[in-house]
């Protein structure tokens, strides 16, 4: 049957026939009941087959509302390609447009054309419902190939992954098809018609009346207007007429409901992966989309401004980016390089003027020279996993059962006191990943920094990212009792302290501070309680005693 429908599709370009591999269903995109009836009649007359159509569904589209840069990397063993794409919102109804701004010094022209070909060759899907994307401007801004290892298919994978990684970062918008309608009804039914259009989330112009007829024009979603022609015929008793024309795609009126019904998980879509493939120790490994920029080989356009020190902007509540890393070689490594460079052709000891049979000696692989991130300065950071600590401390745990905000506030006050004693940069991180649309929120609370993570990012992920970027450049300590997170933190070169140990450390620090204060006050009191000979004498007697001491005259 699919082959027969393909024949009709070739004759009628506006008819789109598809195949759903999962459900084994034939899908046909049509507009309304009339086209369905015409198609049924045509199939029966031409092929002698009586067909029926099940209940269809709306064909949605997706676009984005902000500009992002997506990165795709594909590097299994002996393969290599990296692609950077800038995704920008387009005009309504503009579809997809593709451009390149990549220098040929960075990526050869033939590879650039290949990337654009891969962007155009398939229908790319979004990350909300898996629907096709539209109304976007996609620009190739950077790319890299390997002289020996890059093959054509590598750029296909890198391009697809760059697009998906960008979509995961962007604010996506679900689109649905809309109709332009014109409704002709008896004048006395104008109120009923306007109420119907309003209930169907439509918009309309002021009605026009002429010769006992009323005319309404406007737009409404296809989903709500599919069966309205039957309703018009019913309540006007055949005296009304509804004309519908496809107006294009606009933001969906019930996006959250549609997304929930479809239940699409972009990270579980194996045909459209969001992560990238990198290579280490001779084997490829998958990097999730949110961590790709920590591994990418080309610096993106978003990383043009470099900063050596992580910092927080209290006025904007945003984290200033950290990008540049200085590298250094210790003296032993430098000596090894010089020895291999300048003494590689040095002959064996003995006379260099006489010929001798070359000595056979084992061949060893050159030592691997590794670089280490240089610590710019010994600045100290303490990162605290907020909720992990709250539920690990008995006092705060009991308070959290009654009022979580109260427990959070008390923890911040305790850490403010501790920061005054320790004198480090203290950052408390709280999860806010379940709050829809929540951006990363960074603020100052007295003398410490407080972070609420963005949507879909846990406190663990934020801390691991911070540790990965700064763990080998600064003295970073992380307070958490999460076992898996501790392994990752240690691998990033950071110090660890459990939530219980932090509680004990704070108690000891306060105890030491109190003891020092008491000892200091006692010393001051002791200094004040010493009694001297002249302290309690009046001024005249004190002068006489002073004169006696100076003259040695003991007579009065």
XYZ file of C-alpha atoms in Angstrom:
556
model
C 0.000 0.000 0.000
C 2.870 2.355 0.774
C 4.239 2.008 -2.776
C 0.825 2.878 -4.263
C 0.544 5.950 -2.059
C 4.059 6.984 -3.105
C 2.835 7.061 -6.726
C 0.032 9.466 -5.796
C 2.539 11.542 -3.799
C 4.712 11.983 -6.890
C 1.680 13.256 -8.825
C 0.438 15.498 -6.005
C 3.425 17.355 -4.405
C 1.215 18.841 -1.654
C 0.521 15.319 -0.383
C 3.165 14.013 2.060
C 3.332 10.276 2.761
C 5.494 8.891 5.574
C 6.208 5.676 7.458
C 6.420 5.263 11.229
C 8.862 2.435 11.909
C 7.880 2.112 15.581
C 4.111 1.785 15.099
C 4.254 0.348 11.538
C 1.736 2.981 10.432
C 1.464 4.884 7.156
C 1.230 8.604 7.867
C -0.333 11.036 5.395
C -0.326 14.793 5.952
C -3.651 16.263 4.854
C -5.620 19.421 5.556
C -9.188 18.686 6.554
C -12.005 16.244 5.935
C -12.530 17.247 2.295
C -9.029 16.253 1.262
C -9.409 12.951 3.118
C -12.606 12.108 1.214
C -11.029 13.042 -2.132
C -8.009 10.853 -1.377
C -10.178 7.855 -0.346
C -12.172 8.096 -3.567
C -9.051 8.386 -5.702
C -7.374 5.345 -4.111
C -10.491 3.214 -4.581
C -10.956 4.240 -8.230
C -7.304 3.779 -9.178
C -6.218 0.739 -7.160
C -9.550 -0.866 -6.290
C -8.817 -0.709 -2.593
C -11.198 0.704 -0.019
C -9.265 2.514 2.706
C -10.188 4.285 5.890
C -8.229 6.850 7.894
C -7.768 6.755 11.641
C -7.768 9.797 13.882
C -4.763 11.881 12.953
C -2.710 14.286 14.985
C -1.401 17.803 14.548
C 2.027 18.194 12.936
C 3.982 20.456 15.267
C 7.200 22.368 14.622
C 9.867 23.795 16.898
C 12.060 26.902 16.843
C 14.215 28.857 19.290
C 13.859 32.225 21.014
C 17.521 33.103 21.660
C 20.937 32.846 20.018
C 23.320 30.050 21.054
C 26.471 28.357 19.795
C 26.314 24.581 19.487
C 29.408 22.377 19.522
C 29.680 18.904 18.024
C 32.778 16.702 18.262
C 33.228 13.240 16.768
C 36.512 11.513 17.622
C 36.421 7.772 18.011
C 39.790 6.141 17.338
C 41.196 7.248 13.927
C 38.311 9.612 13.212
C 38.136 13.352 13.839
C 35.802 16.292 13.220
C 34.623 19.287 15.251
C 31.905 21.740 14.221
C 30.635 24.960 15.832
C 27.221 26.264 14.725
C 25.517 29.510 15.698
C 21.740 29.124 15.965
C 19.595 32.258 15.684
C 15.810 32.759 15.624
C 14.422 33.505 12.167
C 11.399 35.389 10.919
C 8.015 33.674 11.144
C 7.547 31.461 8.110
C 11.174 31.847 6.944
C 12.039 28.169 7.389
C 15.685 27.152 7.781
C 18.539 29.125 6.223
C 22.199 28.105 6.248
C 25.342 30.255 6.068
C 29.054 30.033 6.789
C 31.374 32.550 8.459
C 34.231 30.108 9.027
C 37.660 31.098 7.753
C 39.242 28.822 5.165
C 42.456 29.047 7.194
C 40.629 27.172 9.956
C 38.579 24.756 7.837
C 39.019 24.045 4.132
C 36.249 25.093 1.758
C 35.380 21.520 0.782
C 34.753 20.599 4.437
C 32.608 23.722 4.895
C 30.455 22.756 1.906
C 30.132 19.274 3.365
C 28.870 20.668 6.678
C 26.233 22.764 4.880
C 25.213 19.693 2.868
C 24.692 17.678 6.042
C 22.556 20.486 7.491
C 20.309 20.440 4.420
C 20.125 16.692 3.787
C 17.705 15.677 6.538
C 14.787 16.930 8.578
C 16.317 17.875 11.925
C 14.119 17.498 14.992
C 13.780 19.660 18.082
C 14.184 18.772 21.745
C 10.665 19.463 23.068
C 8.553 16.943 21.148
C 10.912 15.568 18.499
C 9.139 17.666 15.853
C 10.945 19.206 12.892
C 12.673 22.549 13.476
C 11.915 25.656 11.436
C 12.339 29.454 11.329
C 16.039 29.425 12.238
C 19.277 30.824 10.838
C 22.138 28.333 11.197
C 25.692 29.567 10.607
C 28.938 27.574 10.540
C 31.361 29.670 12.635
C 34.245 27.255 13.272
C 35.428 23.753 12.494
C 38.454 21.509 12.491
C 39.553 18.452 10.523
C 42.528 16.104 10.846
C 44.891 15.628 7.915
C 45.001 11.824 8.246
C 42.003 10.730 10.270
C 39.059 12.822 9.035
C 36.561 11.139 6.741
C 33.368 12.465 5.203
C 31.096 10.696 7.666
C 32.906 12.288 10.596
C 31.568 15.721 9.709
C 28.055 14.327 9.362
C 28.192 13.135 12.973
C 29.844 16.324 14.258
C 27.318 18.541 12.426
C 24.276 16.675 13.737
C 25.656 16.704 17.278
C 26.509 20.425 17.128
C 22.953 21.251 16.088
C 21.446 19.100 18.833
C 23.816 20.477 21.480
C 22.816 24.012 20.493
C 19.107 23.164 20.670
C 19.584 21.725 24.168
C 21.105 25.041 25.293
C 18.544 27.292 23.614
C 15.109 28.323 24.797
C 12.929 26.242 22.476
C 9.427 27.249 21.377
C 6.751 24.780 20.243
C 4.845 25.853 17.109
C 1.490 24.652 15.798
C -0.336 25.296 12.501
C -2.931 28.091 12.400
C -5.861 28.769 10.082
C -7.012 32.085 8.664
C -10.815 31.791 8.716
C -13.791 33.661 7.340
C -17.162 32.821 8.898
C -20.493 33.772 7.336
C -23.554 33.320 9.612
C -26.989 34.853 10.264
C -26.688 38.162 12.084
C -28.592 36.951 15.158
C -25.968 34.252 15.802
C -22.974 36.608 15.934
C -22.668 36.300 19.727
C -22.554 32.519 19.596
C -19.891 32.604 16.870
C -17.646 35.072 18.718
C -17.869 32.984 21.884
C -16.896 29.858 19.952
C -13.850 31.533 18.405
C -12.733 32.852 21.774
C -13.048 29.383 23.356
C -10.921 28.012 20.539
C -8.086 30.454 21.335
C -8.658 32.372 18.116
C -8.304 36.064 17.315
C -10.741 38.000 15.183
C -11.427 41.390 13.677
C -14.586 43.393 14.444
C -17.569 41.711 12.747
C -19.164 43.076 9.606
C -22.926 42.909 8.960
C -24.759 43.207 5.674
C -28.244 42.180 4.541
C -28.940 40.149 7.681
C -25.602 38.343 7.436
C -22.618 38.664 9.747
C -19.016 38.114 8.659
C -16.143 37.244 10.997
C -12.472 37.087 9.949
C -9.489 36.058 12.030
C -7.012 33.317 12.925
C -7.162 30.265 15.166
C -5.141 27.096 15.867
C -5.793 24.144 13.565
C -6.135 21.867 16.604
C -9.197 23.732 17.851
C -10.831 24.390 14.441
C -10.697 20.888 12.912
C -14.351 20.011 13.486
C -15.800 23.495 13.752
C -17.333 23.368 10.250
C -19.749 20.678 11.455
C -20.685 22.799 14.470
C -21.356 25.814 12.234
C -23.660 23.766 10.020
C -25.488 22.452 13.071
C -26.174 25.674 14.989
C -26.945 27.728 11.841
C -29.130 24.931 10.401
C -27.223 24.993 7.156
C -27.271 28.776 6.744
C -23.634 29.318 7.812
C -20.408 28.820 5.890
C -16.811 28.514 7.136
C -13.761 29.054 4.918
C -10.321 28.005 6.202
C -6.888 28.808 4.781
C -3.551 27.633 6.220
C -1.799 30.642 7.768
C 1.489 29.001 8.793
C 3.004 28.115 12.159
C 2.745 30.174 15.348
C 3.492 29.531 19.054
C 1.378 26.693 20.431
C -1.533 27.752 22.644
C -1.158 24.737 24.996
C 2.528 23.916 24.673
C 2.997 22.395 28.141
C 0.054 20.054 27.671
C 1.288 18.876 24.258
C 4.859 18.357 25.488
C 3.569 16.307 28.415
C 1.359 14.136 26.196
C 4.124 13.380 23.705
C 6.684 12.696 26.435
C 9.743 13.075 24.219
C 13.143 12.648 25.914
C 15.880 14.210 23.734
C 18.727 12.565 25.657
C 17.200 9.121 25.105
C 16.869 9.629 21.336
C 19.646 7.406 19.971
C 19.012 8.485 16.380
C 19.601 12.144 17.272
C 22.307 12.213 19.978
C 22.910 15.403 21.958
C 26.382 14.579 23.287
C 29.754 14.298 21.556
C 32.449 11.642 21.212
C 35.993 12.397 22.393
C 39.073 10.196 22.486
C 41.333 9.359 25.430
C 43.859 6.552 25.914
C 43.095 5.171 22.459
C 39.339 4.813 22.982
C 36.330 7.016 22.390
C 34.008 8.106 25.191
C 30.694 9.960 25.259
C 30.529 13.453 26.785
C 27.025 14.759 27.717
C 25.841 17.885 25.928
C 26.158 20.113 29.002
C 29.864 19.233 29.385
C 30.958 19.353 25.737
C 32.350 22.899 25.997
C 34.722 21.744 28.734
C 36.309 19.292 26.275
C 36.045 21.072 22.903
C 39.247 21.673 20.930
C 38.325 24.998 19.323
C 37.593 28.069 21.395
C 34.064 29.233 20.680
C 32.952 32.783 19.969
C 31.377 32.949 23.414
C 34.832 32.514 25.025
C 36.559 35.567 23.577
C 36.975 37.367 26.899
C 39.384 35.490 29.118
C 39.610 35.601 32.877
C 42.156 33.874 35.074
C 40.185 34.026 38.298
C 36.640 32.770 38.908
C 34.558 35.529 40.403
C 31.015 36.574 41.046
C 29.263 39.723 39.943
C 26.923 40.664 42.713
C 25.254 43.430 40.704
C 24.096 41.119 37.908
C 23.945 37.850 39.800
C 25.902 36.064 37.124
C 29.064 34.031 37.217
C 31.911 35.591 35.298
C 33.320 33.051 32.840
C 36.630 31.319 33.439
C 38.492 30.161 30.397
C 42.276 30.619 30.167
C 44.585 28.112 31.767
C 48.342 28.672 31.997
C 50.558 25.660 31.523
C 54.128 25.151 32.671
C 56.894 22.560 32.558
C 58.972 21.758 35.580
C 62.806 21.747 35.300
C 63.025 17.953 35.015
C 60.702 17.924 32.023
C 62.610 20.773 30.370
C 65.907 18.920 30.866
C 64.405 15.806 29.286
C 63.332 17.797 26.220
C 66.708 19.487 25.851
C 68.540 16.181 26.253
C 66.504 14.538 23.526
C 66.788 17.592 21.255
C 70.457 18.518 21.466
C 72.063 15.171 22.315
C 70.044 12.891 20.090
C 72.976 12.392 17.684
C 75.724 12.178 20.314
C 77.909 9.089 19.824
C 78.971 6.587 22.429
C 81.882 7.426 24.725
C 85.393 6.859 23.351
C 87.241 8.097 20.320
C 84.996 9.666 17.726
C 87.605 9.441 14.960
C 87.848 5.639 14.777
C 85.317 3.439 13.073
C 83.655 0.861 15.271
C 80.791 -1.521 14.854
C 77.557 0.081 16.071
C 76.532 -1.216 19.421
C 73.165 -2.842 19.701
C 71.007 -1.423 22.442
C 67.331 -1.689 23.309
C 65.000 0.981 22.018
C 62.746 2.716 24.481
C 59.800 4.936 23.776
C 60.349 8.622 24.389
C 59.054 9.770 27.746
C 55.716 11.493 27.575
C 55.957 15.182 28.469
C 52.881 16.289 30.336
C 51.996 19.788 31.298
C 50.381 20.848 34.494
C 48.140 23.793 35.136
C 50.114 26.432 37.006
C 48.537 27.738 40.164
C 48.289 31.455 39.612
C 47.993 32.121 43.308
C 47.083 30.226 46.424
C 43.562 31.569 46.664
C 41.328 29.288 48.710
C 37.745 28.294 47.866
C 35.298 26.285 49.944
C 32.253 24.907 48.055
C 29.373 23.605 50.160
C 26.611 21.348 48.795
C 23.806 23.147 50.636
C 21.009 20.582 50.846
C 23.466 17.729 51.381
C 24.768 19.504 54.487
C 21.294 20.449 55.737
C 20.102 16.829 55.715
C 23.396 15.574 57.186
C 23.340 17.852 60.262
C 20.825 16.696 62.864
C 19.858 20.196 63.984
C 19.253 21.517 60.471
C 17.540 18.287 59.396
C 14.969 18.639 62.168
C 14.425 22.278 61.256
C 14.036 21.387 57.559
C 11.147 19.055 58.377
C 9.280 22.085 59.708
C 10.565 24.862 57.450
C 13.144 24.278 54.709
C 13.667 28.010 54.167
C 14.451 28.406 57.833
C 17.026 25.604 57.704
C 18.608 27.159 54.633
C 18.804 30.570 56.299
C 20.362 29.145 59.462
C 22.991 27.277 57.427
C 23.923 30.494 55.632
C 24.287 32.340 58.954
C 26.530 29.569 60.335
C 28.708 29.639 57.225
C 28.936 33.441 57.332
C 30.426 33.158 60.836
C 32.791 30.405 59.688
C 33.975 32.426 56.684
C 34.901 35.267 59.038
C 37.098 32.852 60.954
C 38.635 30.987 58.003
C 38.894 33.911 55.580
C 38.358 31.907 52.343
C 35.987 32.434 49.391
C 32.940 30.432 50.496
C 30.301 29.351 47.954
C 27.070 27.576 48.939
C 25.263 25.743 46.105
C 21.573 24.791 46.224
C 19.590 22.720 43.718
C 16.939 24.524 41.696
C 16.935 22.159 38.703
C 13.228 21.339 39.019
C 12.137 24.969 38.693
C 10.971 25.422 35.109
C 12.882 28.109 33.233
C 15.086 28.953 36.220
C 18.489 30.421 35.193
C 21.653 30.102 37.270
C 21.166 32.584 40.127
C 24.269 33.843 41.959
C 24.047 36.378 44.780
C 25.986 37.562 47.803
C 24.732 36.876 51.324
C 26.802 39.042 53.676
C 30.344 37.723 53.206
C 29.592 34.499 51.241
C 28.278 33.633 47.768
C 25.014 31.725 47.238
C 24.222 29.824 44.015
C 20.866 28.408 42.928
C 21.438 26.182 39.897
C 19.606 26.548 36.617
C 16.868 24.260 35.322
C 18.112 20.706 34.629
C 21.389 21.314 36.525
C 21.990 19.830 39.973
C 24.276 21.208 42.668
C 26.576 18.224 42.036
C 26.972 19.205 38.382
C 27.715 22.846 39.236
C 30.327 21.862 41.839
C 31.935 19.299 39.515
C 32.167 21.888 36.741
C 33.754 24.433 39.092
C 36.187 21.820 40.404
C 37.131 20.691 36.893
C 37.901 24.264 35.793
C 39.693 25.476 38.929
C 40.716 22.460 41.028
C 44.318 22.407 39.824
C 44.809 26.165 39.841
C 43.490 27.111 43.279
C 43.100 25.527 46.680
C 39.547 24.224 46.336
C 37.824 22.267 49.100
C 34.381 20.708 48.620
C 32.066 19.850 51.514
C 29.728 16.978 50.605
C 28.868 13.453 51.689
C 27.871 12.264 48.203
C 30.142 9.270 47.519
C 30.081 9.467 43.702
C 30.661 13.193 43.726
C 33.637 12.742 46.085
C 35.330 10.440 43.541
C 34.879 12.994 40.767
C 36.055 15.871 42.976
C 39.204 14.020 43.989
C 39.931 13.327 40.333
C 39.788 17.070 39.671
C 42.524 17.705 42.259
C 40.349 19.183 45.013
C 40.362 18.548 48.753
C 37.352 16.890 50.372
C 35.574 17.271 53.660
C 32.389 15.427 54.581
C 29.307 17.202 55.894
C 29.882 15.770 59.378
C 33.537 16.798 59.332
C 32.524 20.301 58.296
C 30.153 20.496 61.255
C 32.946 19.401 63.610
C 35.411 21.809 62.002
C 33.025 24.748 62.439
C 32.429 23.805 66.075
C 36.193 23.550 66.726
C 36.858 26.868 64.991
C 34.242 28.611 67.131
C 35.639 26.961 70.252
C 39.176 28.114 69.442
C 37.945 31.619 68.717
C 36.067 31.751 72.041
C 39.113 30.487 73.926
C 41.327 33.091 72.308
C 38.799 35.778 73.164
C 38.560 34.669 76.797
C 42.340 34.513 77.160
C 42.700 37.942 75.611
C 40.089 39.446 77.937
C 41.717 37.781 80.945
C 45.066 39.291 79.987
C 43.461 42.708 79.734
C 41.788 42.330 83.139
C 45.023 41.152 84.732
C 46.837 44.128 83.279
C 44.236 46.441 84.773
C 44.271 44.794 88.267
C 47.972 45.430 88.955
C 48.465 47.949 91.879
C 51.190 50.599 91.825
C 52.425 52.832 94.677
C 51.372 56.126 93.188
C 47.965 54.992 91.813
C 45.868 55.822 94.916
C 47.736 58.964 96.207
C 46.481 62.455 95.687
C 48.392 64.733 93.364
C 50.277 66.701 96.079
C 51.524 63.605 97.906
C 52.520 61.958 94.647
C 54.690 64.996 93.800
C 56.425 64.826 97.213
C 57.160 61.089 96.836
C 58.500 61.683 93.358
C 60.798 64.481 94.654
C 62.105 62.273 97.507
C 62.943 59.503 94.992
C 64.820 61.968 92.836
C 66.735 63.809 95.663
C 67.247 60.918 98.028
C 65.926 63.089 100.906
C 63.809 60.952 103.246
C 62.852 63.817 105.687
C 59.364 65.303 105.632
